[in-house]
Coordinates of C-alpha atoms and ligand atoms in Angstrom, one line a residue:
M1 CA 86.4 4.0 219.1
A2 CA 85.7 7.4 218.1
N3 CA 86.6 6.7 214.2
F4 CA 84.4 3.7 213.9
P5 CA 80.9 4.2 211.9
I6 CA 79.1 1.9 214.4
E7 CA 75.9 3.3 213.8
A8 CA 76.3 3.0 210.2
V9 CA 77.4 -0.3 210.2
R10 CA 74.7 -1.6 212.9
G11 CA 71.7 0.0 210.6
K12 CA 73.3 -2.2 207.5
F13 CA 72.2 -5.1 209.6
P14 CA 68.6 -5.7 209.9
A15 CA 69.2 -8.5 212.2
L16 CA 70.5 -6.6 214.8
S17 CA 67.4 -4.5 215.3
L18 CA 65.0 -7.2 215.5
A19 CA 63.1 -6.7 218.9
D20 CA 60.1 -8.9 218.5
K21 CA 61.1 -10.8 221.7
G22 CA 63.2 -8.0 223.0
R23 CA 66.9 -7.1 222.0
R24 CA 69.2 -9.6 221.0
I25 CA 72.5 -9.4 221.6
Y26 CA 74.6 -11.9 219.0
L27 CA 77.3 -12.9 220.7
D28 CA 77.4 -16.3 218.4
N29 CA 79.8 -14.6 216.0
P30 CA 82.1 -17.7 215.7
A31 CA 79.4 -20.1 215.1
G32 CA 78.2 -17.6 212.3
T33 CA 77.1 -14.0 211.8
Q34 CA 74.3 -12.3 210.6
V35 CA 74.6 -10.1 207.1
P36 CA 73.7 -7.2 205.7
Q37 CA 71.2 -6.4 203.7
A38 CA 73.1 -5.9 200.7
V39 CA 73.7 -9.5 200.5
A40 CA 70.3 -10.9 201.3
D41 CA 69.3 -8.8 198.2
A42 CA 72.3 -10.0 195.8
V43 CA 71.4 -13.8 196.5
S44 CA 67.0 -13.1 196.4
R45 CA 68.2 -11.0 192.7
C46 CA 70.3 -13.3 191.3
L47 CA 67.5 -16.0 192.5
L48 CA 65.0 -14.1 191.3
S49 CA 66.1 -12.5 188.0
T50 CA 69.2 -14.8 186.6
N51 CA 68.8 -18.3 187.7
A52 CA 70.2 -20.6 185.5
N53 CA 72.9 -23.0 185.2
L54 CA 76.2 -22.4 183.6
G55 CA 77.6 -23.1 180.4
G56 CA 75.2 -21.6 177.6
F57 CA 74.5 -18.9 175.5
F58 CA 70.5 -17.2 176.4
E59 CA 70.8 -14.5 179.1
T60 CA 70.7 -16.0 182.4
T61 CA 73.2 -18.3 181.9
V62 CA 75.4 -15.8 181.0
A63 CA 74.0 -13.6 183.8
A64 CA 74.5 -16.7 186.1
Q65 CA 78.4 -17.4 185.0
Q66 CA 78.9 -13.2 185.8
V67 CA 78.1 -14.0 189.1
V68 CA 80.4 -16.7 189.3
D69 CA 83.3 -15.1 188.3
E70 CA 82.1 -12.1 190.3
A71 CA 82.7 -13.9 193.3
H72 CA 85.5 -15.4 192.5
A73 CA 88.0 -12.2 191.7
A74 CA 85.9 -10.7 195.3
M75 CA 87.9 -13.3 196.9
A76 CA 91.2 -13.1 194.9
D77 CA 90.9 -9.4 196.4
F78 CA 89.7 -10.1 199.7
L79 CA 92.8 -12.9 200.3
G80 CA 95.4 -11.0 198.4
A81 CA 95.3 -14.5 195.8
A82 CA 97.7 -13.5 192.3
S83 CA 94.4 -15.0 190.3
V84 CA 91.3 -15.6 190.2
D85 CA 92.2 -19.3 189.1
E86 CA 93.6 -19.8 192.6
I87 CA 89.8 -19.5 193.9
V88 CA 87.5 -22.4 194.8
I89 CA 84.2 -22.0 196.1
G90 CA 82.6 -24.8 197.9
A91 CA 79.7 -25.9 200.4
N92 CA 81.9 -25.3 203.6
M93 CA 85.2 -25.2 205.0
T94 CA 84.8 -29.0 206.3
T95 CA 84.0 -30.1 202.6
L96 CA 86.2 -28.7 201.0
T97 CA 89.2 -29.8 203.1
Y98 CA 87.8 -32.9 203.3
H99 CA 88.2 -33.1 198.8
M100 CA 91.3 -31.3 198.9
S101 CA 92.8 -33.9 201.4
R102 CA 91.5 -37.3 199.3
T103 CA 93.4 -35.3 196.6
L104 CA 96.8 -34.4 197.9
G105 CA 96.1 -37.8 199.3
R106 CA 96.9 -39.3 196.2
T107 CA 100.6 -37.7 196.1
M108 CA 101.6 -39.5 199.2
K109 CA 102.8 -43.1 200.1
P110 CA 103.0 -44.7 203.5
G111 CA 105.1 -43.8 206.1
D112 CA 105.1 -40.0 204.5
E113 CA 104.1 -37.6 207.8
I114 CA 101.8 -34.8 208.2
I115 CA 101.7 -32.8 211.5
V116 CA 98.4 -31.1 212.2
T117 CA 98.0 -29.2 216.0
R118 CA 96.3 -29.7 219.5
M119 CA 94.8 -25.7 218.8
D120 CA 92.9 -26.7 215.4
H121 CA 89.6 -27.2 214.7
E122 CA 88.4 -30.5 213.9
A123 CA 87.5 -29.9 210.2
N124 CA 91.8 -28.8 209.8
V125 CA 92.5 -32.1 211.9
S126 CA 90.2 -35.0 210.9
P127 CA 90.3 -35.5 207.1
W128 CA 93.8 -35.8 207.8
L129 CA 94.2 -38.3 210.3
Q130 CA 91.5 -40.1 208.4
L131 CA 93.6 -39.3 205.0
A132 CA 96.4 -41.2 207.2
E133 CA 94.9 -43.8 208.3
D134 CA 94.1 -44.4 204.8
L135 CA 97.2 -44.5 203.4
G136 CA 99.3 -45.5 206.3
L137 CA 100.7 -41.7 206.8
V138 CA 102.4 -41.3 210.3
V139 CA 100.7 -38.5 212.5
R140 CA 102.5 -36.0 214.8
F141 CA 100.7 -34.0 216.6
L142 CA 101.5 -30.1 217.6
P143 CA 100.6 -28.9 220.6
F144 CA 100.8 -25.0 221.5
D145 CA 102.0 -23.6 224.2
E146 CA 100.1 -22.7 227.3
Q147 CA 101.7 -19.8 228.7
S148 CA 101.5 -17.7 225.2
W149 CA 98.4 -19.6 224.0
Q150 CA 99.8 -19.8 220.6
V151 CA 102.1 -22.7 218.3
E152 CA 105.8 -22.0 219.2
E153 CA 108.3 -22.4 216.3
E154 CA 110.2 -24.5 218.0
A155 CA 107.2 -27.0 218.8
L156 CA 107.1 -27.6 215.0
Q157 CA 110.7 -27.6 214.1
A158 CA 111.0 -30.7 217.0
L159 CA 108.2 -32.3 214.5
L160 CA 109.8 -31.8 211.0
S161 CA 111.1 -34.5 209.2
E162 CA 112.4 -35.0 205.9
R163 CA 109.4 -36.8 205.5
T164 CA 106.8 -34.5 206.9
R165 CA 104.5 -33.8 203.6
L166 CA 101.9 -31.2 205.1
V167 CA 101.4 -28.8 208.0
A168 CA 97.9 -28.3 208.4
L169 CA 97.5 -25.2 210.8
N170 CA 94.8 -22.7 212.4
Y171 CA 95.0 -18.9 211.6
A172 CA 93.2 -18.4 214.9
S173 CA 91.5 -20.2 217.2
N174 CA 87.8 -20.6 217.5
L175 CA 87.7 -21.3 221.1
T176 CA 91.4 -19.4 222.4
G177 CA 90.9 -16.6 219.9
S178 CA 94.6 -16.4 219.8
I179 CA 96.5 -15.9 216.2
N180 CA 99.6 -17.9 215.3
R181 CA 102.6 -16.7 213.4
V182 CA 101.3 -18.3 210.2
K183 CA 104.2 -16.6 208.5
S184 CA 107.3 -17.8 210.1
L185 CA 105.6 -21.5 211.1
T186 CA 105.1 -21.8 206.9
A187 CA 108.8 -20.6 206.6
L188 CA 109.9 -23.3 209.0
A189 CA 107.5 -25.9 206.9
K190 CA 108.8 -25.4 203.4
Q191 CA 112.4 -25.7 204.8
A192 CA 111.5 -28.9 205.3
G193 CA 109.9 -29.3 202.0
A194 CA 105.8 -30.0 203.7
L195 CA 103.2 -27.8 202.1
V196 CA 101.1 -25.9 204.4
Y197 CA 97.3 -25.6 204.8
V198 CA 96.3 -23.1 206.9
D199 CA 92.5 -22.5 208.1
A200 CA 91.7 -19.1 208.8
V201 CA 88.1 -19.2 209.4
Q202 CA 88.1 -17.7 212.5
F203 CA 90.8 -14.9 211.4
A204 CA 89.3 -14.0 208.1
P205 CA 86.2 -11.7 209.7
H206 CA 88.9 -10.0 211.9
G207 CA 92.4 -9.5 210.1
L208 CA 93.2 -8.9 206.3
I209 CA 94.5 -11.7 205.2
D210 CA 97.4 -11.8 202.6
V211 CA 98.3 -15.5 201.0
Q212 CA 101.1 -14.1 199.1
A213 CA 102.7 -12.5 202.1
L214 CA 101.6 -15.6 203.9
D215 CA 103.0 -17.9 200.9
C216 CA 101.1 -21.1 202.2
D217 CA 100.0 -23.5 199.7
F218 CA 96.4 -23.7 201.0
L219 CA 93.8 -20.9 202.8
V220 CA 90.7 -21.6 203.7
C221 CA 87.7 -19.8 205.7
S222 CA 83.6 -19.4 205.4
A223 CA 82.0 -17.3 203.9
Y224 CA 79.0 -17.1 207.0
K225 CA 82.0 -15.9 209.5
F226 CA 82.2 -12.7 208.0
F227 CA 79.1 -11.4 207.2
G228 CA 78.0 -13.7 203.8
P229 CA 76.1 -16.5 203.1
H230 CA 76.7 -20.2 204.2
M231 CA 79.7 -21.6 202.1
G232 CA 83.2 -21.9 202.0
I233 CA 86.4 -20.5 200.3
L234 CA 89.7 -22.4 199.4
W235 CA 93.0 -20.5 198.3
G236 CA 95.6 -22.4 196.5
R237 CA 98.6 -21.9 195.1
R238 CA 98.7 -21.8 191.7
D239 CA 101.5 -24.3 190.9
V240 CA 100.0 -26.7 193.5
I241 CA 97.4 -27.1 192.8
D242 CA 97.6 -27.3 188.7
A243 CA 99.9 -30.3 189.6
L244 CA 96.7 -31.6 191.4
K245 CA 94.6 -34.5 190.3
P246 CA 91.3 -34.4 192.4
Y247 CA 88.4 -36.8 192.3
K248 CA 85.6 -35.5 189.5
C249 CA 83.2 -36.4 187.2
R250 CA 85.7 -37.3 183.5
C251 CA 84.1 -35.0 181.7
S252 CA 83.4 -31.8 183.8
S253 CA 86.5 -29.1 183.5
N254 CA 90.3 -29.8 183.9
G255 CA 90.9 -25.4 184.5
L256 CA 91.3 -24.0 187.6
P257 CA 89.8 -23.1 189.6
E258 CA 86.7 -25.4 188.4
R259 CA 88.5 -28.6 188.2
F260 CA 88.1 -28.4 192.3
E261 CA 84.8 -27.1 191.9
L262 CA 82.2 -30.4 192.0
G263 CA 78.5 -30.0 190.1
T264 CA 76.3 -26.9 189.9
P265 CA 77.9 -24.2 192.4
Q266 CA 76.0 -22.4 194.5
I267 CA 75.2 -19.4 192.4
E268 CA 72.7 -17.5 194.2
L269 CA 75.5 -17.9 197.0
M270 CA 78.0 -16.6 195.2
A271 CA 76.2 -13.5 194.7
G272 CA 75.8 -12.8 198.1
L273 CA 79.5 -13.7 198.7
T274 CA 80.1 -10.4 196.2
A275 CA 78.0 -8.6 198.0
A276 CA 79.7 -8.8 201.6
I277 CA 82.8 -8.5 200.1
D278 CA 81.9 -5.0 198.6
Y279 CA 80.7 -5.0 202.5
F280 CA 84.0 -4.3 203.9
A281 CA 85.1 -2.4 201.3
D282 CA 82.2 -0.4 201.1
L283 CA 83.3 0.2 205.5
G284 CA 86.7 0.8 204.4
A285 CA 85.5 3.8 202.0
A286 CA 83.2 5.3 204.5
A287 CA 86.5 5.5 207.0
G288 CA 88.5 7.3 205.0
G289 CA 90.1 4.3 202.6
G290 CA 90.5 4.9 198.9
G291 CA 91.6 3.0 195.9
S292 CA 91.5 -0.7 194.7
R293 CA 88.4 -2.5 196.6
R294 CA 91.5 -4.8 198.5
Q295 CA 93.0 -1.3 199.5
R296 CA 90.0 -0.4 201.0
I297 CA 89.2 -4.0 202.5
A298 CA 92.3 -3.3 203.9
K299 CA 91.2 0.2 205.7
A300 CA 87.8 -1.4 206.9
F301 CA 90.3 -4.1 209.0
E302 CA 92.2 -1.4 210.3
V303 CA 89.6 0.8 211.6
S304 CA 87.2 -2.8 212.6
I305 CA 90.2 -4.0 214.2
A306 CA 90.7 -1.2 216.5
Y307 CA 87.5 -0.9 217.6
E308 CA 87.1 -5.1 218.0
N309 CA 90.0 -4.9 220.3
A310 CA 88.3 -2.2 222.5
L311 CA 85.6 -4.4 222.9
T312 CA 87.6 -6.9 224.0
W313 CA 89.5 -5.5 226.2
Q314 CA 86.1 -4.2 227.9
L315 CA 84.9 -7.9 228.1
I316 CA 88.4 -9.2 229.4
E317 CA 88.8 -6.7 232.2
G318 CA 85.0 -7.4 232.9
L319 CA 85.4 -10.9 233.4
S320 CA 88.6 -11.1 235.5
D321 CA 86.9 -10.2 238.3
I322 CA 84.2 -13.1 238.9
E323 CA 86.0 -15.7 241.2
G324 CA 86.3 -19.0 239.9
L325 CA 86.4 -17.6 236.6
T326 CA 89.9 -18.3 234.1
I327 CA 90.1 -17.6 230.8
R328 CA 91.3 -19.5 228.1
G329 CA 93.6 -17.6 226.0
I330 CA 95.6 -14.2 226.1
T331 CA 94.5 -11.9 228.5
D332 CA 97.4 -9.4 228.3
P333 CA 96.2 -5.8 227.1
E334 CA 100.2 -6.0 225.4
R335 CA 99.0 -8.5 223.3
I336 CA 95.3 -7.9 222.6
A337 CA 96.7 -7.8 218.7
E338 CA 97.4 -11.5 219.0
R339 CA 94.4 -12.7 219.7
V340 CA 90.5 -12.6 218.0
P341 CA 87.5 -10.9 220.1
T342 CA 86.5 -14.3 220.4
V343 CA 87.0 -14.9 224.4
S344 CA 86.2 -18.6 226.7
F345 CA 86.0 -19.4 229.9
T346 CA 85.1 -21.7 232.4
V347 CA 83.8 -21.3 236.0
E348 CA 84.8 -23.7 238.9
G349 CA 82.3 -25.7 240.0
I350 CA 79.3 -24.4 237.5
A351 CA 78.8 -26.1 234.3
P352 CA 79.0 -23.7 230.8
E353 CA 75.6 -24.7 229.5
T354 CA 74.2 -23.8 233.1
I355 CA 75.3 -20.2 232.7
V356 CA 74.6 -19.9 228.6
R357 CA 71.0 -21.5 228.9
Q358 CA 70.7 -18.4 231.3
M359 CA 71.5 -16.3 229.2
N360 CA 70.1 -17.0 226.0
A361 CA 67.0 -16.6 228.1
E362 CA 68.0 -12.9 228.4
N363 CA 68.2 -12.8 224.4
I364 CA 71.9 -13.0 224.6
Y365 CA 73.0 -15.2 221.8
L366 CA 76.6 -16.8 222.9
W367 CA 77.6 -20.9 223.1
S368 CA 78.8 -23.3 225.7
G369 CA 80.8 -26.8 224.4
H370 CA 84.0 -27.6 222.7
N371 CA 82.6 -26.0 219.4
Y372 CA 84.4 -28.9 218.0
A373 CA 88.0 -27.1 219.3
W374 CA 88.0 -31.0 220.6
E375 CA 91.7 -31.0 220.4
I376 CA 92.2 -28.1 222.6
V377 CA 89.8 -29.1 225.5
H378 CA 91.9 -32.2 225.9
Q379 CA 94.8 -30.5 225.6
L380 CA 93.8 -28.1 228.5
G381 CA 92.2 -31.2 230.4
I382 CA 88.8 -29.2 230.2
P383 CA 85.7 -32.3 229.8
P384 CA 84.3 -32.0 226.5
E385 CA 81.1 -32.8 227.2
Q386 CA 81.4 -29.5 229.6
G387 CA 84.1 -27.1 227.5
V388 CA 83.3 -23.9 228.1
V389 CA 81.4 -20.7 227.6
R390 CA 82.3 -19.1 224.6
I391 CA 81.7 -14.8 224.1
G392 CA 82.5 -14.0 220.3
I393 CA 82.4 -10.2 219.1
A394 CA 82.1 -8.5 215.8
H395 CA 82.6 -5.3 214.4
Y396 CA 78.5 -4.8 214.7
N397 CA 78.8 -5.3 219.2
T398 CA 78.5 -2.3 220.6
A399 CA 80.5 -1.5 224.2
T400 CA 76.8 -0.8 225.8
E401 CA 76.1 -4.8 224.5
I402 CA 78.8 -6.4 226.1
G403 CA 78.4 -3.7 229.3
E404 CA 74.8 -5.8 229.6
T405 CA 76.4 -8.9 228.6
L406 CA 78.9 -8.7 231.6
E407 CA 76.4 -7.6 233.9
S408 CA 74.4 -11.2 233.0
V409 CA 77.1 -12.9 233.4
H410 CA 78.0 -11.2 236.9
R411 CA 74.3 -12.2 237.7
V412 CA 73.8 -15.4 236.5
I413 CA 76.9 -16.5 238.2
A414 CA 75.9 -15.1 241.9
M415 CA 72.7 -16.8 240.9
V416 CA 73.9 -20.2 240.6
R417 CA 76.2 -19.9 243.6
Q418 CA 73.5 -18.5 245.8
Q419 CA 71.2 -21.3 244.7
R420 CA 73.4 -23.9 245.9
S421 CA 74.3 -22.5 249.1
Ligands
PLP501 C1 88.4 -22.1 212.9 C2 87.6 -23.3 212.4 N1 87.6 -24.1 211.1 C3 86.7 -24.8 209.9 C4 85.2 -25.0 210.5 C5 84.7 -25.3 209.8 O1 84.1 -24.3 208.9 P1 82.7 -25.1 207.8 O2 81.6 -25.0 208.8 O3 82.1 -23.9 206.9 O4 82.8 -26.3 207.4 C6 85.2 -24.0 212.1 C7 83.6 -23.7 212.1 O5 83.3 -23.1 213.4 C8 85.8 -23.2 213.0 O6 85.6 -22.4 213.7

């Protein structure tokens, strides 16, 4: 923890020091993170000085195109893509996934099989289920293992067949926090001839993604979960996406990635996206990293993962002495590297919303509910209308904040129990 420049990090995020209604503790990070000043500045600068549509010859349209190109280049560095042509930027992960699923549907026929997991967010389940309904595809559900909290290779192997066309799986769960072994799961799926579509929305803020090493075909993430603006990014392997015919206007470009980017892009948000990626690179540089932007991003993750893991363990340990509280995810300190810092729990006899409402009133921001991890709550037998209490750490949180949060959890649970006794 000692090497992490926490004060410098916090100084870059104006929202962290807002104290109009007392201090705020942001633990709602899996739902959306705060942004550095540089991100807001880049959005504002773009709107105020280079606001134009694309494709012309005058100064502002040329500048706007540069903003778009820079965002694609930044995301290629962030994801380790072989080319900027593989980066598709859109409204959010859900919209991109619905669009790509429809495009892929054009290559599928009745009786083809697809695999979705019981560990994914609905945005990587519903689009495929509805595609299957439209086309007469066979859907196979891949459960996660309730001991390891991960999707196991044997379970995937058991579902693959020569008719499997696609496997949709997540990198890290937005409820349990566990990280899947995407590389080995992908290798299995590819041996069977299936395409692999990876939801990295919850992994992206917490670890370096290397799409080439993973060898998947698609990977999606959302910038607002990693300190950027509200937008989504899809990476598609060049040979795979180049063979696809998306739904699009006849007269719009057939080039890559424009073929998949419908209508006028969110140009100002792309300016913010580049600033978010540069924020990681700057953090890496501040932690002693050098070299290319990607190398500096890698350094940023190296130091932030170590820092986050310490906070995660502080949180897990601090929750473990509460009677009737069950953490729904990995709690073994030896396996801390196999999870992101999102910790969800339930408490016997107390609705998650009751706990969360009281903590929210104390300016501790966190969520209750199923959080769209619809399949997970069903597999675990948790009533979806109740769900869990979810505490989601980001690298700008502190040990003091986790300490205060733990005190609050203890106090609120004791208070509710006392009121009922
Ligand atoms: C794991 C996961 N996948 C997908 C999504 C949906 O992302 P978006 O809001 O960009 O559509 C979320 C949002 O919380 C998520 O946590």
